[in-house]
C-alpha positions as a printed NumPy array, in Angstrom:
array([[  0.002,  -0.016,   0.06 ],
       [  2.878,   2.382,  -0.665],
       [  1.802,   5.736,  -1.972],
       [  1.792,   6.037,  -5.658],
       [  3.385,   9.365,  -6.324],
       [  5.799,   8.639,  -9.237],
       [  7.889,   5.522, -10.036],
       [ 10.979,   7.295,  -9.014],
       [  9.583,   9.011,  -5.813],
       [  8.119,   6.469,  -3.3  ],
       [  8.057,   5.79 ,   0.406],
       [  9.501,   3.147,   2.645],
       [  7.473,   2.889,   5.841],
       [  8.956,   1.531,   9.054],
       [  8.061,  -2.208,   9.407],
       [  5.495,  -1.666,  12.11 ],
       [  3.674,   0.962,  10.015],
       [  3.895,  -1.203,   6.87 ],
       [  2.353,  -4.064,   8.839],
       [ -0.707,  -1.948,   9.624],
       [ -0.92 ,  -0.771,   6.024],
       [ -0.892,  -4.364,   4.802],
       [ -3.926,  -5.267,   6.963],
       [ -7.368,  -5.831,   5.347],
       [ -9.292,  -5.588,   8.572],
       [-10.76 ,  -2.374,   9.885],
       [-10.965,  -3.723,  13.365],
       [ -7.991,  -5.906,  14.579],
       [ -6.137,  -6.901,  17.691],
       [ -2.735,  -5.439,  18.021],
       [ -1.709,  -7.229,  21.282],
       [ -3.599,  -8.916,  24.143],
       [ -4.751,  -5.535,  25.569],
       [ -5.022,  -3.282,  22.508],
       [ -7.249,  -3.084,  19.555],
       [ -6.684,  -1.102,  16.354],
       [ -9.686,   0.579,  14.513],
       [ -9.85 ,   2.294,  11.182],
       [-13.452,   1.74 ,  10.435],
       [-15.207,   5.118,  10.   ],
       [-18.527,   4.228,  11.536],
       [-17.07 ,   2.436,  14.631],
       [-14.439,   5.181,  15.037],
       [-17.261,   7.718,  15.363],
       [-19.007,   5.56 ,  17.926],
       [-15.798,   5.199,  19.96 ],
       [-15.247,   8.966,  19.809],
       [-18.831,   9.567,  21.052],
       [-18.711,   7.007,  23.871],
       [-17.065,   9.21 ,  26.361],
       [-15.297,  12.485,  26.77 ],
       [-11.516,  12.615,  26.382],
       [ -9.564,  12.32 ,  29.549],
       [ -7.207,  15.083,  30.334],
       [ -4.326,  12.579,  30.497],
       [ -5.029,  11.707,  26.837],
       [ -4.295,  15.24 ,  25.723],
       [ -0.669,  16.149,  25.525],
       [ -1.215,  19.81 ,  26.555],
       [ -2.626,  18.76 ,  29.847],
       [  0.056,  16.288,  30.867],
       [  1.727,  17.151,  34.121],
       [  4.8  ,  19.496,  33.982],
       [  7.414,  20.411,  36.599],
       [  6.046,  17.645,  38.789],
       [  2.51 ,  18.898,  39.008],
       [ -0.716,  18.858,  36.989],
       [ -1.34 ,  21.65 ,  34.531],
       [ -4.438,  23.755,  35.525],
       [ -7.   ,  24.021,  32.812],
       [ -6.781,  27.854,  32.797],
       [ -3.018,  27.709,  32.444],
       [ -3.29 ,  25.438,  29.36 ],
       [ -5.923,  27.609,  27.891],
       [ -3.744,  30.638,  28.38 ],
       [ -0.793,  28.738,  26.662],
       [ -2.96 ,  27.763,  23.652],
       [ -4.253,  31.332,  23.36 ],
       [ -0.784,  32.836,  23.56 ],
       [  0.671,  30.305,  21.042],
       [ -2.108,  31.414,  18.481],
       [ -1.259,  35.01 ,  18.986],
       [  2.408,  34.388,  18.481],
       [  1.991,  32.127,  15.469],
       [ -0.255,  34.661,  13.692],
       [  2.045,  37.51 ,  14.491],
       [  5.063,  35.493,  13.409],
       [  3.796,  34.478,   9.966],
       [  3.311,  38.211,   9.191],
       [  7.043,  38.742,   9.659],
       [  9.632,  38.206,   6.876],
       [ 10.997,  34.642,   7.153],
       [ 14.726,  34.196,   8.261],
       [ 17.313,  33.465,   5.629],
       [ 16.18 ,  30.529,   3.531],
       [ 19.597,  28.778,   3.638],
       [ 18.628,  27.305,   6.964],
       [ 16.038,  25.151,   5.065],
       [ 18.803,  23.099,   3.548],
       [ 19.619,  19.811,   5.327],
       [ 17.661,  16.927,   6.656],
       [ 13.907,  17.262,   6.659],
       [ 11.73 ,  17.626,   8.734],
       [ 14.437,  18.865,  11.053],
       [ 15.552,  21.722,   8.87 ],
       [ 11.918,  22.84 ,   8.533],
       [ 11.496,  22.731,  12.358],
       [ 14.598,  24.849,  13.084],
       [ 13.643,  27.368,  10.364],
       [ 10.159,  27.688,  11.716],
       [ 11.35 ,  28.129,  15.284],
       [ 13.734,  30.897,  14.254],
       [ 10.791,  32.579,  12.364],
       [  8.402,  32.6  ,  15.282],
       [ 10.379,  32.564,  18.476],
       [ 13.985,  33.685,  18.049],
       [ 13.16 ,  37.315,  19.118],
       [ 12.556,  36.198,  22.722],
       [ 15.292,  37.025,  25.224],
       [ 17.837,  34.335,  26.037],
       [ 17.54 ,  31.879,  27.708],
       [ 13.773,  31.822,  26.923],
       [ 14.518,  31.535,  23.165],
       [ 16.572,  28.451,  23.905],
       [ 13.498,  26.595,  25.121],
       [ 12.423,  26.223,  21.517],
       [ 15.835,  25.056,  20.17 ],
       [ 15.715,  21.445,  19.048],
       [ 19.267,  20.804,  20.163],
       [ 18.283,  21.905,  23.731],
       [ 14.988,  20.178,  23.885],
       [ 16.586,  16.832,  22.876],
       [ 18.975,  16.952,  25.867],
       [ 17.627,  16.391,  29.382],
       [ 20.604,  17.995,  31.014],
       [ 20.58 ,  21.031,  28.767],
       [ 16.808,  21.362,  29.191],
       [ 17.204,  21.354,  32.986],
       [ 19.948,  23.995,  32.839],
       [ 17.819,  26.185,  30.587],
       [ 14.732,  25.765,  32.708],
       [ 16.622,  26.749,  35.815],
       [ 17.955,  29.773,  33.991],
       [ 14.527,  30.826,  32.82 ],
       [ 13.107,  30.699,  36.303],
       [ 15.819,  33.162,  37.38 ],
       [ 15.961,  35.268,  34.266],
       [ 12.561,  35.345,  32.477],
       [ 13.197,  38.552,  30.546],
       [ 12.231,  42.152,  30.977],
       [  8.624,  43.448,  30.672],
       [  7.879,  45.215,  27.379],
       [ 10.819,  43.821,  25.524],
       [ 10.395,  44.422,  21.845],
       [  9.502,  41.262,  19.88 ],
       [  8.867,  39.196,  22.948],
       [  6.18 ,  36.605,  22.469],
       [  3.066,  36.15 ,  24.408],
       [  4.336,  32.714,  25.497],
       [  7.406,  34.354,  27.016],
       [  5.125,  36.832,  28.818],
       [  3.465,  33.894,  30.553],
       [  6.829,  32.876,  32.008],
       [  7.829,  36.455,  32.976],
       [  4.461,  37.181,  34.604],
       [  4.291,  33.922,  36.672],
       [  3.546,  34.673,  40.288],
       [  5.636,  31.925,  42.018],
       [  8.43 ,  29.46 ,  41.116],
       [  6.178,  26.46 ,  40.301],
       [  4.021,  28.539,  37.964],
       [  7.146,  29.826,  36.252],
       [  8.596,  26.347,  35.882],
       [  5.375,  25.131,  34.441],
       [  5.056,  28.07 ,  32.105],
       [  8.649,  27.304,  30.82 ],
       [  7.645,  23.636,  30.36 ],
       [  4.536,  24.667,  28.489],
       [  6.534,  27.019,  26.307],
       [  8.78 ,  24.174,  25.352],
       [  5.778,  21.743,  24.806],
       [  3.728,  24.225,  22.759],
       [  6.481,  25.368,  20.433],
       [  7.791,  21.836,  19.807],
       [  4.341,  20.499,  19.18 ],
       [  3.485,  23.307,  16.639],
       [  6.841,  23.544,  14.923],
       [  7.381,  19.71 ,  14.601],
       [  3.861,  19.237,  13.292],
       [  4.033,  22.05 ,  10.705],
       [  7.567,  20.992,   9.585],
       [  6.378,  17.362,   9.215],
       [  3.318,  18.277,   7.159],
       [  5.495,  20.587,   4.922],
       [  8.089,  17.979,   4.405],
       [  5.543,  15.38 ,   3.593],
       [  4.031,  17.713,   1.112],
       [  7.401,  18.461,  -0.528],
       [  8.064,  14.741,  -0.991],
       [  4.603,  13.874,  -2.249],
       [  4.673,  16.718,  -4.795],
       [  7.558,  15.185,  -6.527],
       [  9.897,  17.093,  -8.809],
       [  7.311,  17.921, -11.512],
       [  4.839,  19.478,  -9.138],
       [  7.451,  21.47 ,  -7.306],
       [  8.59 ,  22.961, -10.592],
       [  5.059,  23.806, -11.72 ],
       [  3.576,  24.917,  -8.351],
       [  1.218,  27.861,  -8.132],
       [  0.149,  29.604,  -4.933],
       [ -3.469,  28.773,  -5.314],
       [ -2.672,  25.014,  -5.4  ],
       [ -0.828,  24.878,  -2.053],
       [ -3.865,  24.605,   0.233],
       [ -5.317,  21.54 ,  -1.695],
       [ -1.799,  20.034,  -1.737],
       [ -1.603,  20.315,   2.061],
       [ -5.099,  18.826,   2.579],
       [ -4.232,  15.918,   0.265],
       [ -0.916,  15.407,   2.217],
       [ -3.005,  15.296,   5.476],
       [ -4.966,  12.558,   3.975],
       [ -2.088,  10.386,   2.742],
       [  0.497,  11.204,   5.403],
       [ -1.232,  12.758,   8.436],
       [  1.398,  13.632,  11.04 ],
       [ -1.113,  12.693,  13.681],
       [ -1.487,   9.199,  12.227],
       [ -2.639,   7.345,  15.403],
       [ -4.862,   8.525,  18.308],
       [ -4.628,   6.553,  21.589],
       [ -7.483,   5.986,  24.044],
       [ -7.312,   4.199,  27.364],
       [ -9.88 ,   1.317,  27.672],
       [-12.821,   1.142,  29.756],
       [-16.447,   0.076,  29.962],
       [-17.578,   2.856,  27.591],
       [-16.158,   0.954,  24.664],
       [-17.325,  -2.557,  25.615],
       [-20.148,  -3.699,  23.359],
       [-19.351,  -1.467,  20.56 ],
       [-17.629,  -4.237,  18.624],
       [-17.106,  -7.954,  19.362],
       [-13.384,  -7.512,  19.186],
       [-13.329,  -4.869,  21.913],
       [-13.212,  -6.311,  25.438],
       [-13.624,  -4.262,  28.721],
       [-10.249,  -2.807,  29.61 ],
       [ -8.88 ,  -2.912,  25.997],
       [ -7.007,   0.116,  25.054],
       [ -7.933,   1.609,  21.565],
       [ -5.68 ,   2.788,  18.809],
       [ -7.474,   4.808,  16.232],
       [ -5.732,   4.97 ,  12.83 ],
       [ -6.542,   7.977,  10.532],
       [ -3.628,   6.881,   8.414],
       [ -5.465,   3.557,   7.548],
       [ -8.925,   5.135,   7.268],
       [ -7.655,   7.848,   4.876],
       [ -6.456,   4.986,   2.611],
       [ -9.538,   2.753,   2.409],
       [-11.072,   2.304,  -0.987],
       [-14.536,   2.199,   0.756],
       [-14.116,   5.874,   1.498],
       [-11.937,   7.205,  -1.214],
       [-11.51 ,   6.997,  -4.947],
       [ -8.039,   5.934,  -6.037],
       [ -7.027,   6.148,  -2.341],
       [ -3.254,   5.629,  -2.84 ],
       [ -2.95 ,   8.284,  -5.477],
       [ -1.734,  11.738,  -4.566],
       [ -4.582,  13.842,  -6.057],
       [ -4.868,  17.359,  -4.561],
       [ -7.564,  18.101,  -7.109],
       [-10.056,  15.924,  -5.092],
       [-10.239,  18.933,  -2.73 ],
       [-11.226,  21.363,  -5.391],
       [-14.522,  22.981,  -4.461],
       [-14.622,  21.415,  -0.896],
       [-15.559,  24.262,   1.32 ],
       [-14.717,  22.521,   4.698],
       [-12.311,  19.514,   4.207],
       [-12.577,  18.625,   7.876],
       [-16.168,  17.681,   7.277],
       [-15.374,  15.214,   4.572],
       [-16.457,  11.657,   5.511],
       [-13.734,   9.366,   6.784],
       [-11.278,  12.179,   7.169],
       [ -9.68 ,  12.974,  10.597],
       [ -6.522,  15.111,  10.04 ],
       [ -6.62 ,  16.815,  13.452],
       [ -8.528,  14.415,  15.684],
       [-12.188,  14.672,  16.463],
       [-14.771,  16.858,  18.209],
       [-13.871,  17.359,  21.861],
       [-10.293,  16.399,  21.325],
       [ -9.087,  18.148,  18.194],
       [ -5.516,  19.174,  17.933],
       [ -5.358,  22.439,  20.01 ],
       [ -3.205,  24.006,  17.272],
       [ -5.118,  22.813,  14.25 ],
       [ -6.19 ,  26.263,  13.231],
       [ -2.456,  27.288,  12.938],
       [ -1.056,  24.274,  11.181],
       [ -2.301,  24.726,   7.598],
       [ -1.61 ,  28.5  ,   7.332],
       [  1.897,  28.018,   8.801],
       [  2.53 ,  25.021,   6.567],
       [  1.521,  27.056,   3.553],
       [  3.853,  29.933,   4.475],
       [  6.747,  27.391,   5.103],
       [  6.045,  25.514,   1.897],
       [  5.74 ,  28.758,  -0.057],
       [  9.112,  29.871,   1.268],
       [ 10.716,  26.611,   0.301],
       [  9.286,  26.602,  -3.237],
       [ 10.101,  30.303,  -3.835],
       [ 13.731,  29.465,  -3.078],
       [ 13.769,  26.489,  -5.437],
       [ 14.095,  23.661,  -2.857],
       [ 15.598,  20.558,  -4.331],
       [ 15.025,  17.219,  -2.76 ],
       [ 18.365,  15.372,  -2.738],
       [ 18.42 ,  11.865,  -1.242],
       [ 20.765,   8.962,  -1.892],
       [ 17.899,   6.875,  -3.215],
       [ 14.514,   7.619,  -4.691],
       [ 12.677,   5.865,  -1.734],
       [ 12.402,   7.936,   1.32 ],
       [ 12.009,   6.52 ,   4.758],
       [  9.015,   7.091,   7.082],
       [ 10.315,   5.995,  10.607],
       [  8.128,   4.877,  13.485],
       [  7.518,   8.088,  15.394],
       [  4.677,   9.841,  17.192],
       [  4.502,  12.367,  14.223],
       [  4.523,  10.706,  10.691],
       [  7.118,  12.481,   8.697],
       [  9.201,  11.678,   5.614],
       [ 12.955,  11.84 ,   6.057],
       [ 14.933,  13.276,   3.149],
       [ 17.866,  15.601,   2.232],
       [ 17.224,  18.982,   0.619],
       [ 19.085,  22.094,  -0.609],
       [ 17.917,  25.381,  -2.06 ],
       [ 18.685,  26.362,  -5.589],
       [ 19.033,  30.046,  -4.799]])
């Protein structure tokens, strides 16, 4: 079930993902305590069976050794939206930073675009090299709690303001953790979607791109390679009885990646066809399409992802990005965010 883009431009999924793609069943047992679901009707019933628990949403997971209050998470989401919308109105940083391994090059470029104006060490919270190291993260967190920046600093983000305005050490540590979490989730997701689109477009579409085509290209990319390719729900009585395969206590793995590729729901499901979205006023209402989750538990940054990806993709294409990989088949590793790995450089 590899994506048919072009004979010379294909994908190699990680074995665990390929095993899922090779399955014919829409409801199947993954292990003794976990069931996979990609059936559109059953998936809707599971979604409606109970509200999403706070522990099942990444933004609410504990930080700095304590639970995140709901109002604090809400402030973070609101601040991130303000920062992202303000950021994409600024000129992008030098395009040379988009050369290298994707999606990492895209992530770094987007973080510089949106968050590099924050004072040190706050700006370091969004650096990929720092966030990947527990020891560096701890040092930066400690520095931020002691030096959160000055009020009214030009260019400072709303997220940085939440750190600066915290009233006690725990609130400041949590605000720093939420800064890192929010910026990483947004930038990694947008870069993953943009990189997936670059690969699926292939050389010919990249050469012939037009601004008006990019939104449809991104929606079609979200269908074939949704970064949020699996949604996980803890088991419970609410799901028992919805399907014979689901037992009380079974955890549920919902697979948009599989649902988006079922011939029952889509014509020519393995073909990259952005034109299928022509005239679709609200793609998220398309049947059997779940690019950002579902009602009550949609991605909290979903309204930012496509506009930011369109800006990032536009910048890459305007600078003549060239995909350079040692072989025509790109790898899609097993990660929480589904993203194609490839090397790229800019022509100008």
